[in-house]
GROMACS .gro file of C-alpha atoms in nm:
model
  493
    1MET     CA    1  -1.156   4.698   1.096
    2PRO     CA    2  -0.968   4.375   0.993
    3GLY     CA    3  -1.014   4.339   0.601
    4GLU     CA    4  -0.930   4.072   0.336
    5LEU     CA    5  -0.575   3.914   0.318
    6VAL     CA    6  -0.566   3.738  -0.046
    7VAL     CA    7  -0.308   3.471  -0.042
    8ARG     CA    8  -0.150   3.279  -0.339
    9CYS     CA    9   0.012   2.918  -0.308
   10LEU     CA   10   0.357   3.101  -0.431
   11ASP     CA   11   0.315   3.333  -0.140
   12LEU     CA   12   0.320   3.006   0.091
   13ASP     CA   13   0.693   2.885  -0.078
   14ASP     CA   14   0.855   3.060   0.225
   15PRO     CA   15   0.541   3.029   0.515
   16GLY     CA   16   0.797   3.163   0.778
   17GLY     CA   17   0.846   3.518   0.555
   18PHE     CA   18   0.503   3.499   0.515
   19PHE     CA   19   0.411   3.504   0.860
   20ARG     CA   20   0.716   3.771   0.964
   21SER     CA   21   0.521   3.993   0.692
   22TYR     CA   22   0.195   3.952   0.781
   23ARG     CA   23   0.165   3.863   1.145
   24SER     CA   24   0.011   4.167   1.261
   25ARG     CA   25  -0.262   4.158   0.993
   26LEU     CA   26  -0.341   3.799   1.067
   27THR     CA   27  -0.325   3.822   1.487
   28ALA     CA   28  -0.541   4.142   1.380
   29GLY     CA   29  -0.821   3.930   1.215
   30TYR     CA   30  -0.775   3.965   0.882
   31ARG     CA   31  -0.983   3.703   0.683
   32PHE     CA   32  -0.739   3.431   0.492
   33VAL     CA   33  -0.875   3.487   0.118
   34TYR     CA   34  -0.914   3.142  -0.073
   35GLY     CA   35  -1.077   3.040  -0.410
   36ASP     CA   36  -1.130   3.382  -0.514
   37PRO     CA   37  -1.196   3.377  -0.923
   38ARG     CA   38  -0.909   3.631  -0.942
   39LEU     CA   39  -0.639   3.397  -0.845
   40GLY     CA   40  -0.691   3.115  -1.112
   41ASP     CA   41  -0.681   2.759  -1.158
   42ALA     CA   42  -0.305   2.738  -0.997
   43ASP     CA   43  -0.435   2.897  -0.698
   44SER     CA   44  -0.763   2.672  -0.642
   45PHE     CA   45  -0.861   2.656  -0.278
   46SER     CA   46  -0.772   2.257  -0.290
   47ALA     CA   47  -0.400   2.366  -0.371
   48LEU     CA   48  -0.397   2.581  -0.109
   49ALA     CA   49  -0.509   2.344   0.140
   50VAL     CA   50  -0.250   2.100   0.019
   51ARG     CA   51   0.044   2.364   0.074
   52ILE     CA   52  -0.102   2.455   0.402
   53ARG     CA   53  -0.084   2.072   0.500
   54GLU     CA   54   0.243   2.009   0.350
   55MET     CA   55   0.466   2.346   0.430
   56ASP     CA   56   0.718   2.389   0.669
   57ALA     CA   57   0.577   2.667   0.889
   58PRO     CA   58   0.592   2.800   1.210
   59PRO     CA   59   0.352   2.640   1.494
   60GLU     CA   60   0.244   3.017   1.565
   61PHE     CA   61   0.148   3.089   1.197
   62LEU     CA   62  -0.045   2.723   1.196
   63GLU     CA   63  -0.207   2.812   1.545
   64LEU     CA   64  -0.358   3.126   1.339
   65ILE     CA   65  -0.465   2.936   1.070
   66ALA     CA   66  -0.620   2.664   1.283
   67HIS     CA   67  -0.857   2.891   1.412
   68ASP     CA   68  -1.014   3.030   1.043
   69ALA     CA   69  -1.355   3.052   1.033
   70ASP     CA   70  -1.355   2.810   0.701
   71PRO     CA   71  -1.354   2.431   0.866
   72ARG     CA   72  -1.163   2.354   0.545
   73ILE     CA   73  -0.883   2.564   0.648
   74ARG     CA   74  -0.905   2.437   1.006
   75ALA     CA   75  -0.859   2.068   0.869
   76ALA     CA   76  -0.572   2.150   0.642
   77ALA     CA   77  -0.374   2.301   0.945
   78ALA     CA   78  -0.502   1.995   1.166
   79GLY     CA   79  -0.299   1.779   0.918
   80ASN     CA   80  -0.005   1.970   0.937
   81ALA     CA   81   0.336   1.823   1.127
   82ASN     CA   82   0.454   2.115   1.269
   83LEU     CA   83   0.118   2.180   1.439
   84SER     CA   84   0.132   2.196   1.807
   85VAL     CA   85   0.016   1.910   2.004
   86ALA     CA   86  -0.190   2.174   2.246
   87VAL     CA   87  -0.378   2.300   1.901
   88LEU     CA   88  -0.409   1.972   1.760
   89LEU     CA   89  -0.597   1.844   2.102
   90SER     CA   90  -0.843   2.145   2.057
   91LEU     CA   91  -0.922   2.076   1.661
   92ALA     CA   92  -0.984   1.704   1.788
   93GLY     CA   93  -1.271   1.862   1.946
   94ASP     CA   94  -1.391   2.102   1.671
   95PRO     CA   95  -1.782   2.103   1.582
   96SER     CA   96  -1.689   1.967   1.201
   97ALA     CA   97  -1.613   1.659   1.138
   98GLY     CA   98  -1.391   1.698   0.869
   99VAL     CA   99  -1.150   1.880   1.106
  100ARG     CA  100  -1.153   1.589   1.375
  101ARG     CA  101  -1.067   1.335   1.089
  102ALA     CA  102  -0.785   1.602   0.992
  103ALA     CA  103  -0.713   1.595   1.321
  104ALA     CA  104  -0.663   1.211   1.360
  105ALA     CA  105  -0.436   1.238   1.037
  106HIS     CA  106  -0.189   1.417   1.193
  107PRO     CA  107   0.145   1.208   1.150
  108TRP     CA  108   0.236   1.288   1.545
  109ALA     CA  109  -0.116   1.244   1.697
  110PRO     CA  110  -0.090   1.107   2.017
  111ALA     CA  111  -0.241   0.765   2.102
  112ALA     CA  112  -0.448   0.924   2.388
  113MET     CA  113  -0.606   1.169   2.126
  114LEU     CA  114  -0.676   0.866   1.902
  115ARG     CA  115  -0.820   0.676   2.142
  116ALA     CA  116  -1.043   0.917   2.208
  117LEU     CA  117  -1.152   0.974   1.842
  118ALA     CA  118  -1.246   0.609   1.848
  119ARG     CA  119  -1.556   0.737   2.022
  120ASP     CA  120  -1.673   0.994   1.748
  121ASP     CA  121  -2.025   0.904   1.601
  122ASP     CA  122  -1.897   0.976   1.217
  123ASP     CA  123  -1.749   0.733   1.036
  124SER     CA  124  -1.520   0.931   0.833
  125VAL     CA  125  -1.311   1.011   1.177
  126LEU     CA  126  -1.320   0.610   1.258
  127GLU     CA  127  -1.176   0.530   0.957
  128GLN     CA  128  -0.892   0.792   0.988
  129VAL     CA  129  -0.837   0.624   1.351
  130ALA     CA  130  -0.815   0.325   1.203
  131VAL     CA  131  -0.560   0.391   0.935
  132HIS     CA  132  -0.337   0.581   1.204
  133LEU     CA  133  -0.017   0.395   1.244
  134ALA     CA  134  -0.020   0.509   1.636
  135THR     CA  135  -0.373   0.357   1.701
  136PRO     CA  136  -0.364   0.117   2.001
  137PRO     CA  137  -0.422  -0.238   1.935
  138ASP     CA  138  -0.725  -0.240   2.202
  139VAL     CA  139  -0.880   0.044   1.982
  140LEU     CA  140  -0.832  -0.184   1.665
  141LEU     CA  141  -1.018  -0.440   1.825
  142THR     CA  142  -1.310  -0.214   1.945
  143LEU     CA  143  -1.337  -0.077   1.605
  144THR     CA  144  -1.338  -0.442   1.435
  145HIS     CA  145  -1.604  -0.557   1.695
  146GLN     CA  146  -1.823  -0.266   1.610
  147ALA     CA  147  -1.805  -0.304   1.238
  148VAL     CA  148  -1.890  -0.664   1.217
  149VAL     CA  149  -2.216  -0.644   1.363
  150ARG     CA  150  -2.331  -0.389   1.081
  151LYS     CA  151  -2.498  -0.482   0.757
  152ASP     CA  152  -2.300  -0.264   0.575
  153VAL     CA  153  -1.895  -0.332   0.601
  154PRO     CA  154  -1.729  -0.018   0.652
  155THR     CA  155  -1.455   0.078   0.452
  156TYR     CA  156  -1.203   0.110   0.718
  157LEU     CA  157  -1.198  -0.264   0.799
  158VAL     CA  158  -0.944  -0.289   0.535
  159ALA     CA  159  -0.752  -0.049   0.719
  160VAL     CA  160  -0.741  -0.240   1.024
  161ALA     CA  161  -0.689  -0.613   0.817
  162GLU     CA  162  -0.368  -0.465   0.663
  163HIS     CA  163  -0.280  -0.276   1.008
  164PRO     CA  164   0.095  -0.344   1.193
  165ARG     CA  165  -0.053  -0.324   1.475
  166ALA     CA  166  -0.378  -0.502   1.461
  167PRO     CA  167  -0.418  -0.775   1.738
  168VAL     CA  168  -0.480  -1.099   1.678
  169GLN     CA  169  -0.815  -1.120   1.805
  170ALA     CA  170  -0.886  -0.883   1.518
  171LEU     CA  171  -0.745  -1.027   1.259
  172THR     CA  172  -0.899  -1.370   1.331
  173LEU     CA  173  -1.263  -1.180   1.339
  174LEU     CA  174  -1.157  -1.015   0.985
  175ALA     CA  175  -0.998  -1.359   0.842
  176LEU     CA  176  -1.311  -1.464   0.694
  177VAL     CA  177  -1.448  -1.116   0.545
  178PRO     CA  178  -1.395  -1.020   0.185
  179PHE     CA  179  -1.268  -0.697   0.075
  180ARG     CA  180  -1.258  -0.542  -0.289
  181ASP     CA  181  -0.882  -0.679  -0.306
  182GLY     CA  182  -0.991  -1.015  -0.156
  183TRP     CA  183  -0.906  -1.199   0.151
  184LEU     CA  184  -0.644  -0.940   0.327
  185VAL     CA  185  -0.566  -1.102   0.642
  186ALA     CA  186  -0.492  -1.430   0.453
  187ARG     CA  187  -0.219  -1.243   0.265
  188ARG     CA  188  -0.054  -1.057   0.584
  189ARG     CA  189   0.288  -1.167   0.707
  190ASP     CA  190   0.392  -1.375   1.007
  191LEU     CA  191  -0.021  -1.456   1.108
  192ALA     CA  192  -0.076  -1.585   1.432
  193ARG     CA  193  -0.152  -1.970   1.460
  194GLN     CA  194  -0.499  -1.921   1.578
  195THR     CA  195  -0.566  -1.689   1.286
  196ILE     CA  196  -0.419  -1.969   1.025
  197ASP     CA  197  -0.641  -2.246   1.192
  198ARG     CA  198  -0.960  -2.011   1.161
  199ILE     CA  199  -0.891  -1.980   0.777
  200ILE     CA  200  -0.819  -2.341   0.715
  201GLU     CA  201  -1.108  -2.466   0.927
  202SER     CA  202  -1.376  -2.218   0.809
  203GLY     CA  203  -1.243  -1.978   0.540
  204PRO     CA  204  -1.371  -2.002   0.180
  205GLU     CA  205  -1.196  -2.177  -0.102
  206ARG     CA  206  -1.060  -1.823  -0.219
  207CYS     CA  207  -0.943  -1.722   0.113
  208ARG     CA  208  -0.749  -2.036   0.160
  209ALA     CA  209  -0.592  -2.021  -0.134
  210ASP     CA  210  -0.488  -1.705  -0.086
  211LEU     CA  211  -0.333  -1.819   0.233
  212ALA     CA  212  -0.152  -2.101   0.065
  213ARG     CA  213   0.024  -1.837  -0.155
  214ASN     CA  214   0.157  -1.647   0.148
  215PRO     CA  215   0.522  -1.635   0.141
  216THR     CA  216   0.559  -1.647   0.499
  217LEU     CA  217   0.399  -1.977   0.590
  218ASP     CA  218   0.622  -2.266   0.699
  219ALA     CA  219   0.605  -2.599   0.564
  220THR     CA  220   0.376  -2.758   0.828
  221VAL     CA  221   0.102  -2.532   0.773
  222LEU     CA  222   0.151  -2.593   0.355
  223ALA     CA  223   0.134  -2.924   0.435
  224ARG     CA  224  -0.192  -2.905   0.585
  225LEU     CA  225  -0.335  -2.690   0.315
  226ALA     CA  226  -0.206  -2.980   0.090
  227ASN     CA  227  -0.461  -3.193   0.174
  228ASP     CA  228  -0.733  -2.934   0.086
  229SER     CA  229  -1.037  -3.084  -0.067
  230THR     CA  230  -1.022  -2.780  -0.349
  231PRO     CA  231  -0.775  -2.824  -0.624
  232LEU     CA  232  -0.706  -2.423  -0.612
  233VAL     CA  233  -0.584  -2.465  -0.283
  234ARG     CA  234  -0.380  -2.717  -0.370
  235ILE     CA  235  -0.258  -2.551  -0.654
  236ALA     CA  236  -0.132  -2.274  -0.452
  237VAL     CA  237   0.049  -2.483  -0.226
  238ALA     CA  238   0.287  -2.664  -0.498
  239ARG     CA  239   0.378  -2.300  -0.609
  240ASN     CA  240   0.457  -2.176  -0.271
  241ALA     CA  241   0.826  -2.155  -0.273
  242ASN     CA  242   0.839  -2.282   0.120
  243THR     CA  243   0.648  -2.591   0.061
  244ALA     CA  244   0.848  -2.901   0.174
  245ARG     CA  245   0.994  -3.171  -0.048
  246GLU     CA  246   0.771  -3.453   0.084
  247THR     CA  247   0.473  -3.225   0.024
  248LEU     CA  248   0.554  -3.137  -0.337
  249ASP     CA  249   0.641  -3.551  -0.371
  250LEU     CA  250   0.276  -3.587  -0.263
  251LEU     CA  251   0.112  -3.351  -0.535
  252LEU     CA  252   0.281  -3.465  -0.805
  253ARG     CA  253   0.066  -3.782  -0.776
  254ASP     CA  254  -0.252  -3.590  -0.732
  255PRO     CA  255  -0.582  -3.686  -0.888
  256ASP     CA  256  -0.649  -3.385  -1.032
  257PRO     CA  257  -0.499  -3.272  -1.345
  258ALA     CA  258  -0.503  -2.884  -1.312
  259VAL     CA  259  -0.273  -2.961  -0.948
  260ARG     CA  260  -0.016  -3.169  -1.147
  261ALA     CA  261  -0.015  -2.912  -1.460
  262ALA     CA  262   0.093  -2.650  -1.207
  263HIS     CA  263   0.375  -2.838  -0.986
  264PRO     CA  264   0.736  -2.748  -1.086
  265TRP     CA  265   0.847  -3.071  -1.106
  266THR     CA  266   0.623  -3.208  -1.360
  267THR     CA  267   0.795  -3.313  -1.652
  268SER     CA  268   0.808  -3.123  -2.049
  269VAL     CA  269   0.651  -3.459  -2.183
  270GLU     CA  270   0.413  -3.465  -1.883
  271LEU     CA  271   0.289  -3.105  -1.966
  272ILE     CA  272   0.230  -3.140  -2.334
  273ARG     CA  273   0.026  -3.434  -2.259
  274LEU     CA  274  -0.200  -3.268  -1.982
  275VAL     CA  275  -0.266  -2.975  -2.257
  276ASP     CA  276  -0.405  -3.255  -2.500
  277VAL     CA  277  -0.669  -3.286  -2.208
  278HIS     CA  278  -0.846  -3.019  -2.351
  279SER     CA  279  -0.910  -2.817  -2.032
  280ARG     CA  280  -0.918  -2.454  -2.012
  281VAL     CA  281  -0.825  -2.468  -1.611
  282VAL     CA  282  -0.548  -2.736  -1.709
  283THR     CA  283  -0.392  -2.538  -2.015
  284GLU     CA  284  -0.401  -2.229  -1.780
  285GLN     CA  285  -0.197  -2.384  -1.519
  286VAL     CA  286   0.049  -2.513  -1.798
  287ALA     CA  287   0.096  -2.192  -1.963
  288ALA     CA  288   0.164  -2.059  -1.623
  289ASN     CA  289   0.437  -2.342  -1.548
  290VAL     CA  290   0.787  -2.195  -1.530
  291ALA     CA  291   0.868  -2.554  -1.567
  292ALA     CA  292   0.681  -2.533  -1.903
  293PRO     CA  293   0.912  -2.575  -2.197
  294PRO     CA  294   0.968  -2.294  -2.509
  295ASN     CA  295   0.804  -2.448  -2.745
  296LEU     CA  296   0.466  -2.532  -2.571
  297LEU     CA  297   0.458  -2.188  -2.446
  298ASP     CA  298   0.495  -2.060  -2.799
  299ARG     CA  299   0.223  -2.320  -2.885
  300LEU     CA  300  -0.018  -2.203  -2.622
  301ALA     CA  301   0.035  -1.843  -2.723
  302ARG     CA  302  -0.107  -1.919  -3.091
  303THR     CA  303  -0.407  -2.075  -2.968
  304TRP     CA  304  -0.782  -1.861  -2.938
  305ASP     CA  305  -0.748  -1.913  -2.558
  306SER     CA  306  -0.710  -1.550  -2.413
  307ASP     CA  307  -0.663  -1.705  -2.068
  308ALA     CA  308  -0.375  -1.907  -2.158
  309HIS     CA  309  -0.250  -1.581  -2.348
  310ALA     CA  310  -0.221  -1.384  -2.032
  311ALA     CA  311  -0.056  -1.673  -1.855
  312VAL     CA  312   0.207  -1.739  -2.108
  313ALA     CA  313   0.252  -1.363  -2.129
  314ALA     CA  314   0.310  -1.335  -1.727
  315ASN     CA  315   0.550  -1.670  -1.716
  316PRO     CA  316   0.923  -1.548  -1.680
  317SER     CA  317   1.018  -1.870  -1.871
  318THR     CA  318   0.852  -1.746  -2.204
  319PRO     CA  319   1.074  -1.717  -2.474
  320PRO     CA  320   1.144  -1.336  -2.582
  321GLU     CA  321   1.041  -1.400  -2.945
  322THR     CA  322   0.720  -1.532  -2.821
  323LEU     CA  323   0.642  -1.215  -2.565
  324ARG     CA  324   0.693  -1.039  -2.892
  325HIS     CA  325   0.429  -1.261  -3.108
  326LEU     CA  326   0.156  -1.193  -2.791
  327PHE     CA  327   0.247  -0.808  -2.790
  328ARG     CA  328   0.145  -0.811  -3.158
  329ALA     CA  329  -0.128  -1.006  -3.131
  330GLY     CA  330  -0.289  -0.985  -2.746
  331GLY     CA  331  -0.523  -0.696  -2.634
  332GLU     CA  332  -0.411  -0.415  -2.435
  333ALA     CA  333  -0.399  -0.601  -2.109
  334VAL     CA  334  -0.211  -0.909  -2.235
  335ARG     CA  335   0.062  -0.618  -2.369
  336ARG     CA  336   0.101  -0.512  -2.049
  337ILE     CA  337   0.165  -0.860  -1.919
  338CYS     CA  338   0.421  -0.886  -2.142
  339LEU     CA  339   0.590  -0.548  -2.099
  340ALA     CA  340   0.629  -0.668  -1.713
  341ASN     CA  341   0.759  -1.016  -1.760
  342PRO     CA  342   1.165  -1.000  -1.678
  343SER     CA  343   1.203  -1.159  -2.029
  344CYS     CA  344   1.065  -0.892  -2.257
  345PRO     CA  345   1.277  -0.778  -2.535
  346GLU     CA  346   1.497  -0.510  -2.437
  347ASP     CA  347   1.399  -0.324  -2.786
  348LEU     CA  348   1.035  -0.380  -2.715
  349LEU     CA  349   1.085  -0.211  -2.368
  350ARG     CA  350   1.259   0.092  -2.527
  351SER     CA  351   1.004   0.114  -2.789
  352ARG     CA  352   0.744   0.188  -2.515
  353ALA     CA  353   0.932   0.395  -2.281
  354GLY     CA  354   0.858   0.654  -2.459
  355VAL     CA  355   0.494   0.612  -2.571
  356GLN     CA  356   0.250   0.895  -2.447
  357THR     CA  357   0.010   0.674  -2.250
  358GLY     CA  358   0.178   0.706  -1.894
  359ARG     CA  359   0.071   0.386  -1.742
  360VAL     CA  360   0.247   0.206  -2.018
  361ARG     CA  361   0.554   0.399  -1.939
  362ALA     CA  362   0.476   0.277  -1.587
  363VAL     CA  363   0.492  -0.050  -1.699
  364VAL     CA  364   0.827  -0.047  -1.831
  365ALA     CA  365   0.961   0.146  -1.542
  366GLY     CA  366   0.883  -0.122  -1.294
  367ASN     CA  367   1.025  -0.412  -1.529
  368PRO     CA  368   1.355  -0.514  -1.332
  369SER     CA  369   1.509  -0.631  -1.676
  370THR     CA  370   1.489  -0.264  -1.815
  371SER     CA  371   1.798  -0.130  -1.890
  372ARG     CA  372   1.997   0.138  -1.699
  373ASP     CA  373   1.989   0.409  -1.987
  374ILE     CA  374   1.603   0.376  -1.989
  375LEU     CA  375   1.542   0.363  -1.611
  376ASP     CA  376   1.792   0.725  -1.615
  377THR     CA  377   1.562   0.864  -1.907
  378LEU     CA  378   1.225   0.764  -1.703
  379ALA     CA  379   1.358   0.911  -1.397
  380GLU     CA  380   1.316   1.252  -1.543
  381ASP     CA  381   0.937   1.179  -1.665
  382THR     CA  382   0.672   1.409  -1.506
  383ALA     CA  383   0.408   1.119  -1.470
  384PRO     CA  384   0.376   1.077  -1.096
  385GLU     CA  385   0.275   0.696  -1.173
  386VAL     CA  386   0.616   0.660  -1.372
  387ILE     CA  387   0.800   0.733  -1.105
  388ASN     CA  388   0.612   0.574  -0.857
  389ALA     CA  389   0.652   0.222  -1.065
  390LEU     CA  390   1.039   0.314  -1.097
  391ALA     CA  391   1.076   0.366  -0.713
  392GLY     CA  392   0.911   0.056  -0.660
  393ASN     CA  393   1.129  -0.148  -0.908
  394PRO     CA  394   1.352  -0.418  -0.724
  395ALA     CA  395   1.671  -0.371  -0.978
  396LEU     CA  396   1.672   0.013  -0.986
  397PRO     CA  397   2.032   0.187  -0.913
  398GLN     CA  398   2.062   0.331  -0.549
  399ALA     CA  399   2.195   0.620  -0.755
  400ILE     CA  400   1.846   0.669  -0.918
  401GLN     CA  401   1.649   0.568  -0.594
  402ARG     CA  402   1.811   0.893  -0.458
  403ARG     CA  403   1.723   1.105  -0.748
  404ILE     CA  404   1.375   1.056  -0.774
  405LEU     CA  405   1.329   1.096  -0.363
  406ARG     CA  406   1.204   1.448  -0.420
  407VAL     CA  407   0.993   1.402  -0.745
  408LEU     CA  408   0.611   1.342  -0.682
  409GLY     CA  409   0.548   0.951  -0.669
  410GLY     CA  410   0.887   0.891  -0.604
  411LEU     CA  411   0.861   0.821  -0.221
  412ALA     CA  412   0.592   0.569  -0.121
  413PRO     CA  413   0.752   0.257  -0.261
  414ASN     CA  414   1.146   0.394  -0.229
  415PRO     CA  415   1.371   0.211   0.006
  416LEU     CA  416   1.579   0.512   0.070
  417ALA     CA  417   1.280   0.716   0.164
  418PRO     CA  418   1.349   0.835   0.547
  419PRO     CA  419   1.123   0.654   0.821
  420GLU     CA  420   0.949   0.942   0.942
  421ILE     CA  421   0.816   1.043   0.561
  422LEU     CA  422   0.718   0.634   0.486
  423TRP     CA  423   0.513   0.728   0.850
  424GLN     CA  424   0.348   1.034   0.731
  425LEU     CA  425   0.255   0.887   0.377
  426ALA     CA  426   0.103   0.596   0.542
  427ILE     CA  427  -0.143   0.783   0.761
  428TYR     CA  428  -0.290   1.070   0.550
  429GLU     CA  429  -0.462   0.821   0.282
  430ASN     CA  430  -0.648   1.042   0.027
  431ASP     CA  431  -0.647   0.798  -0.292
  432ASP     CA  432  -0.841   0.489  -0.419
  433ASN     CA  433  -0.881   0.221  -0.148
  434TYR     CA  434  -0.554   0.285   0.050
  435ALA     CA  435  -0.299   0.200  -0.238
  436GLN     CA  436  -0.052   0.454  -0.088
  437ARG     CA  437  -0.049   0.312   0.226
  438ARG     CA  438  -0.045  -0.016   0.090
  439GLN     CA  439   0.301   0.054  -0.104
  440VAL     CA  440   0.407   0.186   0.198
  441LEU     CA  441   0.368  -0.089   0.450
  442ALA     CA  442   0.537  -0.328   0.155
  443ASN     CA  443   0.832  -0.078   0.159
  444PRO     CA  444   1.107  -0.276   0.293
  445ALA     CA  445   1.238   0.030   0.502
  446PHE     CA  446   0.913   0.066   0.665
  447ALA     CA  447   1.008  -0.160   0.937
  448GLN     CA  448   1.251   0.105   1.085
  449ALA     CA  449   0.972   0.368   1.097
  450TYR     CA  450   0.816   0.206   1.467
  451GLU     CA  451   1.188   0.236   1.546
  452LEU     CA  452   1.213   0.612   1.520
  453VAL     CA  453   0.881   0.765   1.544
  454SER     CA  454   0.783   0.745   1.945
  455THR     CA  455   0.436   0.901   1.970
  456TRP     CA  456   0.241   0.591   1.889
  457ARG     CA  457   0.367   0.512   2.273
  458GLU     CA  458   0.139   0.582   2.560
  459ASP     CA  459   0.367   0.547   2.837
  460VAL     CA  460   0.662   0.814   2.690
  461ALA     CA  461   0.527   1.136   2.856
  462PRO     CA  462   0.187   1.335   2.850
  463PRO     CA  463   0.139   1.481   2.482
  464SER     CA  464   0.167   1.822   2.642
  465SER     CA  465   0.518   1.819   2.772
  466ARG     CA  466   0.672   1.609   2.473
  467PRO     CA  467   0.728   1.789   2.142
  468ALA     CA  468   0.502   1.667   1.835
  469GLY     CA  469   0.709   1.454   1.595
  470SER     CA  470   1.017   1.348   1.888
  471ILE     CA  471   1.224   1.083   1.761
  472GLN     CA  472   1.368   0.862   1.985
  473HIS     CA  473   1.677   0.640   1.973
  474PRO     CA  474   1.670   0.326   1.726
  475GLY     CA  475   1.536   0.035   1.860
  476GLN     CA  476   1.366   0.194   2.185
  477ALA     CA  477   1.020   0.165   2.029
  478ALA     CA  478   1.053  -0.217   1.948
  479GLU     CA  479   1.197  -0.287   2.296
  480ASN     CA  480   0.903  -0.146   2.462
  481ASP     CA  481   0.637  -0.314   2.228
  482PRO     CA  482   0.734  -0.704   2.075
  483GLY     CA  483   0.474  -0.685   1.844
  484LEU     CA  484   0.668  -0.402   1.636
  485GLU     CA  485   0.985  -0.558   1.623
  486HIS     CA  486   1.083  -0.592   1.276
  487GLY     CA  487   0.784  -0.437   1.161
  488ASN     CA  488   0.577  -0.746   1.234
  489ALA     CA  489   0.298  -0.626   1.458
  490GLY     CA  490   0.046  -0.896   1.359
  491ARG     CA  491   0.090  -1.095   1.648
  492GLU     CA  492   0.000  -1.031   1.965
  493GLU     CA  493   0.224  -1.189   2.218
   0.00000   0.00000   0.00000
């Protein structure tokens, strides 16, 4: 009779060797034991599930695991990139919603399978379909239509709002939907004109302000927004680098003092006079203005206005000594803002690079002005949040970028990460509010993913005759879908 086969995570360091050693037992029906108290914390079920999902195992081994009696093990196998498409398709029809969701998280899931799973009656499955980068645009539109008529806004609408393949109709529907992080559609790159028009005509003021901050807007759209009735929107236009000179000339004479206080052309004398208006809103705009003179910023740093303190701490024009004062006198939030400022004194960055708190070290790691020797030291840090911040540092030398590619947390924002790995990281989302996925989508290297990974295309070949995870010639994907060229899938031709 088949018995139990106790498996430790360490046993799966070489999954091929493990399979060769225990193939006969596994095939005979030995039960795959996990979560046994005798194994200890390091071999918890969750650790084993992660190992199964990520191990480089032979497809035959994964097929055996995919038929395990425990749906959690089947789900872990379903997410493994080496699982054959034939077995994956069978798991997509599993009675357990958790297994079906995991099948929808498979990095090389065929678009046809995702289309079928989009009709699932479980929200967790629909969410994963919305997250998957291979999900067809028409399916994303259908999911959006189904969601907007509900009283409770499902979380997967966030994934659609940021999805590279979201069609313009879906984005236009979602343009006015506020999410936890604000109006996400208004922040997308290269928005279609009809979506922009919808926001300008019907969007709430904060949505229009988010649109005015969008760095990809052209001067014509910004000129329209400069006539908005809300000062918050006009302030955002004044700060946008794409705003035309004639529009800036107009805003320099704006009747609202807060708009003039935010304007980068406002003179030092005028900014000092505007502070004397004694309006907290106006003072905060002056404190954030890069044209503000150093002595004025230092004066604002020594007031009792906490909002002004935060604005001065974030202003790249703030002198190092003023930042040093704010770091000593401010609260925890202001101190972190000071450490993130490119003008932060080197000795202050150096002193905080070795503190016990990981999130403080992470701020130092992400500062583009942090010196090379400190970055070298932080590259050996054991905290994933520190490595993650380091990988996203725009000034990080390539030598360090390469060093941290194999370290936990060093991939998602790393521009040297392979496109197929970025693709996988953006699909299996298991953290808070799609944070890792958002990092991947913002990674400049992500634009290559759609050129290399072919499984999102429905016209290449039936899944059964094409190996999972196949790679096609660079540029072929973009050639077949104009909306994906250069990573721009927000438009629909």
